[in-house]
Short mmCIF file of C-alpha atoms and ligand atoms in Angstrom, two decimals:
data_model
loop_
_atom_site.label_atom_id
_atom_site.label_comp_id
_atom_site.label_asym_id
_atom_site.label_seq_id
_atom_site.Cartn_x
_atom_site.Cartn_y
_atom_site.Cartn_z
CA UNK A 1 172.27 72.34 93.61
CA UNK A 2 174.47 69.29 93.12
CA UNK A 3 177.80 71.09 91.88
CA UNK A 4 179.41 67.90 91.30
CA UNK A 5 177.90 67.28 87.83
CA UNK A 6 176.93 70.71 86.51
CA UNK A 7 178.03 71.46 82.65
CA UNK A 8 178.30 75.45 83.67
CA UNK A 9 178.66 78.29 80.88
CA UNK A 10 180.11 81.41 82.79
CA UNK A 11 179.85 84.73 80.61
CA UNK A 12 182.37 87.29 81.59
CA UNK A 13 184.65 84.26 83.70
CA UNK A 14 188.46 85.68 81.98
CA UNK A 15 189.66 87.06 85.51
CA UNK A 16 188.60 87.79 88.86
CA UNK A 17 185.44 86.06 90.50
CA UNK A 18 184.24 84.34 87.45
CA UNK A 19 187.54 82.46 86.55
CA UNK A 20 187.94 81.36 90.49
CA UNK A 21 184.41 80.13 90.21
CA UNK A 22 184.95 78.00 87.13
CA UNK A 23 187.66 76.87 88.98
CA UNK A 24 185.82 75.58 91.67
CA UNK A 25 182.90 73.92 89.96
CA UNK A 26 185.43 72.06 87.80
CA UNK A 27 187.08 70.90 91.23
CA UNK A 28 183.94 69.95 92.32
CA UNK A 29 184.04 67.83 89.09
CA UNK A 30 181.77 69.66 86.98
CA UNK A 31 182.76 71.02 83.24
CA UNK A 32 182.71 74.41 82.48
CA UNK A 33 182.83 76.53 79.76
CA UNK A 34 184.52 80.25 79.89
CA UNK A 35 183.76 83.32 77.80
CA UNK A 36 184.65 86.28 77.56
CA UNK A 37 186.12 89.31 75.12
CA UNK A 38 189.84 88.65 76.27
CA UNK A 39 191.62 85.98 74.14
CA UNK A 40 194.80 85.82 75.43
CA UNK A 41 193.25 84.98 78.66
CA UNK A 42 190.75 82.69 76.79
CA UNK A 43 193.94 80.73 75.83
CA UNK A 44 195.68 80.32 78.83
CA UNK A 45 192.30 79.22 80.45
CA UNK A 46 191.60 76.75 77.59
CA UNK A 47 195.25 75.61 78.49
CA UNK A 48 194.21 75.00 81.76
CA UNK A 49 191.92 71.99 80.80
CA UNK A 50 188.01 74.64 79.96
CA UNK A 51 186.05 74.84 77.31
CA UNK A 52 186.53 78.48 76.32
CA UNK A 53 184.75 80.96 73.59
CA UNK A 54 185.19 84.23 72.73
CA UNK A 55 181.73 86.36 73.81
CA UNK A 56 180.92 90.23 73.85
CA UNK A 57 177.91 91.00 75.81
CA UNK A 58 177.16 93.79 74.52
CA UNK A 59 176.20 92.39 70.96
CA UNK A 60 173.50 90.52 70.51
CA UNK A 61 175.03 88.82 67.56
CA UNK A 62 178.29 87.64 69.30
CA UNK A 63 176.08 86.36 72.47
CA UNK A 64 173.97 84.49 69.92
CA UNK A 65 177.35 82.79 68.09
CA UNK A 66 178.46 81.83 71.69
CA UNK A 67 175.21 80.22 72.57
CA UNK A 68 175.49 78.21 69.58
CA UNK A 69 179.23 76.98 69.84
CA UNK A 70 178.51 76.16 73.19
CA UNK A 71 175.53 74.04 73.08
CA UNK A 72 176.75 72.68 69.81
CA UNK A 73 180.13 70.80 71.97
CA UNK A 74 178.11 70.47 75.50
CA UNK A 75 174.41 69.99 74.23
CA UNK A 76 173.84 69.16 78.15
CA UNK A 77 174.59 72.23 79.14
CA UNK A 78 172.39 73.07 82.20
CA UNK A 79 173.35 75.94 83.88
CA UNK A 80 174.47 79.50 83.02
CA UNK A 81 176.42 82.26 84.73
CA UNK A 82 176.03 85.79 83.85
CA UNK A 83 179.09 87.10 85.32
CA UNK A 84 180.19 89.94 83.14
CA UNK A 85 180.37 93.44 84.74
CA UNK A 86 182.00 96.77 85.03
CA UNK A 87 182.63 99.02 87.51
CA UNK A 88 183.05 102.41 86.79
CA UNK A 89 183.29 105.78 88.69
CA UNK A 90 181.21 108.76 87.94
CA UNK A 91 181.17 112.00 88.51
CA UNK A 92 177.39 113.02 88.40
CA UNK A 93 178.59 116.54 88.19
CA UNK A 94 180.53 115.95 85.19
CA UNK A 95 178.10 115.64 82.13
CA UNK A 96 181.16 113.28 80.16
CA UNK A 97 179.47 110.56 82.79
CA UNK A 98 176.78 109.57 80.30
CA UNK A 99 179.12 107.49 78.19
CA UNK A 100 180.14 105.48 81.73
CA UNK A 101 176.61 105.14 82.07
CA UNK A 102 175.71 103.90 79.10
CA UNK A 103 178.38 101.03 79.27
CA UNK A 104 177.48 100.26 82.52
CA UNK A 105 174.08 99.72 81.53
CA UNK A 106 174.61 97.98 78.35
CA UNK A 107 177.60 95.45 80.00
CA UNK A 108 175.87 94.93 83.84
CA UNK A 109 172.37 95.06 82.82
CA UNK A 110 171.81 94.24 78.93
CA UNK A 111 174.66 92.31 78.57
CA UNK A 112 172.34 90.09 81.33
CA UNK A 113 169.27 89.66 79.58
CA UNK A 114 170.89 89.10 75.89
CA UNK A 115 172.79 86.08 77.77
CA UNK A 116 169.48 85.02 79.36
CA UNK A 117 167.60 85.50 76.84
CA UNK A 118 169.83 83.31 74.13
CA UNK A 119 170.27 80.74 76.72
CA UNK A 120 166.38 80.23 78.37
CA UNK A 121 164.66 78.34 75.24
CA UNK A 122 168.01 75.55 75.85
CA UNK A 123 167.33 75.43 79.45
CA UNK A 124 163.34 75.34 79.49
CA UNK A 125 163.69 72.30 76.13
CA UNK A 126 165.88 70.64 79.05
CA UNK A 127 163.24 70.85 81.71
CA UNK A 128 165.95 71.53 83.93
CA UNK A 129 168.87 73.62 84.44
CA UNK A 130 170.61 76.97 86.37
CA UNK A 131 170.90 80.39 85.63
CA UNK A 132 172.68 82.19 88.04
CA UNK A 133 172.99 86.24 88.07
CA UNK A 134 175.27 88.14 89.52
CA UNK A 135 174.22 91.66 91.61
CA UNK A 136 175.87 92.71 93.97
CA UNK A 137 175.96 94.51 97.78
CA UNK A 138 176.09 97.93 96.05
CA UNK A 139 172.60 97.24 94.39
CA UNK A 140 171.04 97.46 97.92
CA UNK A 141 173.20 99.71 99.68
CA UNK A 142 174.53 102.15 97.11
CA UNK A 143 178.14 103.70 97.01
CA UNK A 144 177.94 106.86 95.14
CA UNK A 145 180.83 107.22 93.63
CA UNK A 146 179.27 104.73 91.37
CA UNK A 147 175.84 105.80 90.67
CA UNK A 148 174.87 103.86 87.32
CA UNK A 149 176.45 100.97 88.65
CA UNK A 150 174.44 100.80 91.84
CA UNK A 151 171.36 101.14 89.50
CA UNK A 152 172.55 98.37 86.63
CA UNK A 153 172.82 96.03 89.93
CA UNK A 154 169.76 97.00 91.69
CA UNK A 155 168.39 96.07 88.07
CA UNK A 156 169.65 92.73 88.07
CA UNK A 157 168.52 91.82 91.28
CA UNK A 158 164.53 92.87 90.08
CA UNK A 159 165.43 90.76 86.91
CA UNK A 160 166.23 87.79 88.78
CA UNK A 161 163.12 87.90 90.81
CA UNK A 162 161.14 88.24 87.37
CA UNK A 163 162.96 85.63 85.54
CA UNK A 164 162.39 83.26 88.34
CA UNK A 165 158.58 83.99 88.63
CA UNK A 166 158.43 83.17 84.84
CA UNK A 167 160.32 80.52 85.17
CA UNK A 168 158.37 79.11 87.72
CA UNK A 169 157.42 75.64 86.86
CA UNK A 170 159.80 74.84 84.04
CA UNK A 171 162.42 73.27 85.99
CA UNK A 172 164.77 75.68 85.59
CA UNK A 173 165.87 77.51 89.05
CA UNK A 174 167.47 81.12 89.11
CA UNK A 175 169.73 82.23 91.89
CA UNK A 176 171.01 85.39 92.51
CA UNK A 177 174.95 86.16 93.80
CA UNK A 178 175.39 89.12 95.33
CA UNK A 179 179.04 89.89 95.88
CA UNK A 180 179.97 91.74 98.20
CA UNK A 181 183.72 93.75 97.71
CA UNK A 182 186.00 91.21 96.55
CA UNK A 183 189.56 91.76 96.13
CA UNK A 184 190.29 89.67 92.76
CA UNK A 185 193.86 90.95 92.65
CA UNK A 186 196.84 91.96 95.06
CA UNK A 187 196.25 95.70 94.30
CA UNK A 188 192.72 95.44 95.14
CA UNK A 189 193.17 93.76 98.64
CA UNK A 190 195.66 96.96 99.15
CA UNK A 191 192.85 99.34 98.07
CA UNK A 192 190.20 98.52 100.18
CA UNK A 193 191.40 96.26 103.13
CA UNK A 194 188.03 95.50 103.95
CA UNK A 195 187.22 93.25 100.66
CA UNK A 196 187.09 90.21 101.17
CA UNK A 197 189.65 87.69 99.67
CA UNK A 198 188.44 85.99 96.66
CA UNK A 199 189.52 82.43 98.49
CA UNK A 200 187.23 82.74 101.40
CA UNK A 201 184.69 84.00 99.31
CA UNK A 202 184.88 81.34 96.48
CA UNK A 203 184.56 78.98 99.06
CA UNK A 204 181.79 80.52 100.93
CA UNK A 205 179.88 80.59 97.63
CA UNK A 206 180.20 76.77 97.00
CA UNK A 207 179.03 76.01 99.92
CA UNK A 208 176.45 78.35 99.68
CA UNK A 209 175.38 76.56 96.01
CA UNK A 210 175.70 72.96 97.52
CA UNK A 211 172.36 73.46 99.48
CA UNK A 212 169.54 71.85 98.58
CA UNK A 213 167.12 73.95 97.24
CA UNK A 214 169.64 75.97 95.75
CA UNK A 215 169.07 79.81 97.16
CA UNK A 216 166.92 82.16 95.65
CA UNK A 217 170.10 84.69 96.95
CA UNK A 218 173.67 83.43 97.36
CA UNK A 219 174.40 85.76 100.35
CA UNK A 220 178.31 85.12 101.99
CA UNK A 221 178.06 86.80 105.59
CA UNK A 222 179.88 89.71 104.62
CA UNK A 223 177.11 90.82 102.68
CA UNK A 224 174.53 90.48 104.98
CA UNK A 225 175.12 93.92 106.22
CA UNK A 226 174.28 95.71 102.66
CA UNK A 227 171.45 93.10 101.60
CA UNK A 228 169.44 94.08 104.83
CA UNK A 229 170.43 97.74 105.58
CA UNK A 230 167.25 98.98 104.99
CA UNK A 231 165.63 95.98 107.40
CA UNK A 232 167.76 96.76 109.92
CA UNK A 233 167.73 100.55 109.92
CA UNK A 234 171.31 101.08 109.36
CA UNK A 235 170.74 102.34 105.48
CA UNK A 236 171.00 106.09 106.29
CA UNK A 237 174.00 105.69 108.51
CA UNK A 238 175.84 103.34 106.14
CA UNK A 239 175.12 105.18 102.90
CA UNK A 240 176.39 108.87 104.66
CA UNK A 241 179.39 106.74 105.65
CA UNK A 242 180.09 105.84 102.10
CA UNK A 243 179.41 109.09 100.45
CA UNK A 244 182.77 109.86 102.18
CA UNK A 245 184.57 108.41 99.63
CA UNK A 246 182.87 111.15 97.04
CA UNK A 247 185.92 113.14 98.16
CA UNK A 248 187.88 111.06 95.52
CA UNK A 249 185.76 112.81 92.97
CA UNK A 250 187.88 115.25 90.68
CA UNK A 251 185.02 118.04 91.09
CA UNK A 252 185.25 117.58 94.78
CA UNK A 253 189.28 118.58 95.06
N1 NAP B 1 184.88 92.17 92.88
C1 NAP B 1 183.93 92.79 93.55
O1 NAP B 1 184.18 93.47 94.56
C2 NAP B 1 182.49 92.65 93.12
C3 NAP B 1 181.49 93.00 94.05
C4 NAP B 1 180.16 92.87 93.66
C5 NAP B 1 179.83 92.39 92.41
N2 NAP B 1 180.83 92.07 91.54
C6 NAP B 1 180.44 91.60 90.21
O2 NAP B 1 181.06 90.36 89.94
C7 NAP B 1 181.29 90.24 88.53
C8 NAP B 1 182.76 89.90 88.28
O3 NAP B 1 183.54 90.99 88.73
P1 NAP B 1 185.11 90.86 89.07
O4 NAP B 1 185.35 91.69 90.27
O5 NAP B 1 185.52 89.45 89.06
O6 NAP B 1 185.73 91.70 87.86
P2 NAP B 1 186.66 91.30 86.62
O7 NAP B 1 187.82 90.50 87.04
O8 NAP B 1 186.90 92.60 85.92
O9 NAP B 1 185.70 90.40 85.74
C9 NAP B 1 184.76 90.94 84.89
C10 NAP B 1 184.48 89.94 83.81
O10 NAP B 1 183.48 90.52 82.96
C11 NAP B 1 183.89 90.30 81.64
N3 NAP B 1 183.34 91.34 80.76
C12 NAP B 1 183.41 92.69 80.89
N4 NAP B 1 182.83 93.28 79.82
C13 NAP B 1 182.39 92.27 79.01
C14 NAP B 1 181.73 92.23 77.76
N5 NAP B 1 181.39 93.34 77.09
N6 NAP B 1 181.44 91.02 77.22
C15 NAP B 1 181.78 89.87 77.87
N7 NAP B 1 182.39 89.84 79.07
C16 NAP B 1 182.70 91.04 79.62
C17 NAP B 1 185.41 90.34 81.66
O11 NAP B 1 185.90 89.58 80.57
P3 NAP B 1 186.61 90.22 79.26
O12 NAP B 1 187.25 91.50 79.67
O13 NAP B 1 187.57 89.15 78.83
O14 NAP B 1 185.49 90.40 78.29
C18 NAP B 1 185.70 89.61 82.97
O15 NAP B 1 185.77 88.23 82.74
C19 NAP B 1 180.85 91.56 87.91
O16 NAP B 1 179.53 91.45 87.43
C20 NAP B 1 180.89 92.52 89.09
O17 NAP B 1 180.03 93.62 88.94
C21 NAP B 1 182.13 92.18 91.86
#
């Protein structure tokens, strides 16, 4: 996709991937748009030079109210970024899980489709236009200390393949990023040492956009190793590795 000219709403782009990407597409020289529940953040990021607008993803009502200040100051809006997510730990053997799972579902997954769904009818009128989901490595290679989470991003992933196949023919493309760990924050990187830094991978990820047709699946290379586990027969081994990290789980100490 030509990111040089894009007029880009990204749900859920307050902190961490999402603002960095809005960041780059408006380096690139496209305009972008920001939402998200946070308005202090929404401030400083309208300060910065974005459209902003306050969004909840969760209600249908709010998504809707969004849609319509959005396309009401960029009626050329053409591509869409459904960005917000949480992560959240579970502990399967703890029934007080279910509310975790719920939000998970309702945030990663729902949240998703309201934001599709308000923003299709614009794009498909337009004959042309974006939407870009975001899954991530977890949705093909779980990590269990976040069941429900693995599952809302497996979910996506089968989404995006639908949406695209009914899409198909209306000019309007869907790609798929699938993160894999980021570190969006200094305490992060020192966390998990492995993630990657949200620089490398920001840049990655433009380039990865740039190409011509855009990707069904925005893959950066350190993903590669959880998108095609199961292809490459490393699933079993990889998944038993990361089960080690169940120890963290309250029940388990
Ligand atoms: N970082 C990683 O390692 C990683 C790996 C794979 C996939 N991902 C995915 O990448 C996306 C961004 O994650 P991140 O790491 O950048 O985390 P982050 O900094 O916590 O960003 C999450 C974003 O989601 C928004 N959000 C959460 N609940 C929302 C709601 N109810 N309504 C509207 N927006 C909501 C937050 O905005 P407000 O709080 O202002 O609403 C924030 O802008 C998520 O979908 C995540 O699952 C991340």
């Amino acid at each position: 996709m030509d990111i040089t000219n894009r007029t880009v709403f990204i749900a859920g782009g307050t902190s961490g991937i999402g603002l960095e990407l809005a960041r780059r597409f408006a380096a690139a020289g496209s305009t972008v748009i920001v939402g998200g529940r946070r308005t202090d953040l929404l401030d400083r990021i309208s300060a910065e030079g974005f459209g902003t607008v306050p969004v909840d993803v969760t209600d249908q009502a709010s998504v809707d109210r969004a849609r319509d200040t959005v396309l009401l100051s960029h009626p050329d809006l053409d591509t869409v970024v459904t960005m917000s997510g949480v992560m959240i730990l579970e502990d399967l053997r703890d029934p007080g899980h279910f509310s975790a799972a719920e939000q998970t579902i309702d945030v990663n997954l729902l949240g998703t489709v309201r934001v599709i769904d308000a923003f299709t009818p614009h794009l498909i009128a337009r004959g042309a236009g974006t939407v870009v989901t975001v899954s991530s490595g977890i949705g093909f290679l779980p990590f269990p200390v976040m069941p429900t989470y693995a599952a809302s991003k497996a979910a996506v992933h089968a989404y995006s393949e639908a949406l695209r196949a009914q899409l198909d023919g209306t000019g309007v493309e869907v790609a798929e990023l699938v993160p894999p760990a980021v570190a969006t924050t200094p305490e992060q990187a020192q966390r998990n040492p492995n993630a990657l830094a949200l620089d490398d991978f920001a840049t990655e990820v433009m380039d990865l956009l740039r190409a011509e047709p855009t990707p069904h699946q925005i893959l950066v290379k350190a993903v590669l190793m959880h998108r095609w586990a199961e292809r490459d027969g490393t699933y079993d081994e990889l998944v038993a590795q990361r089960s080690q990290a169940l120890a963290m789980l309250p029940s388990r100490q």
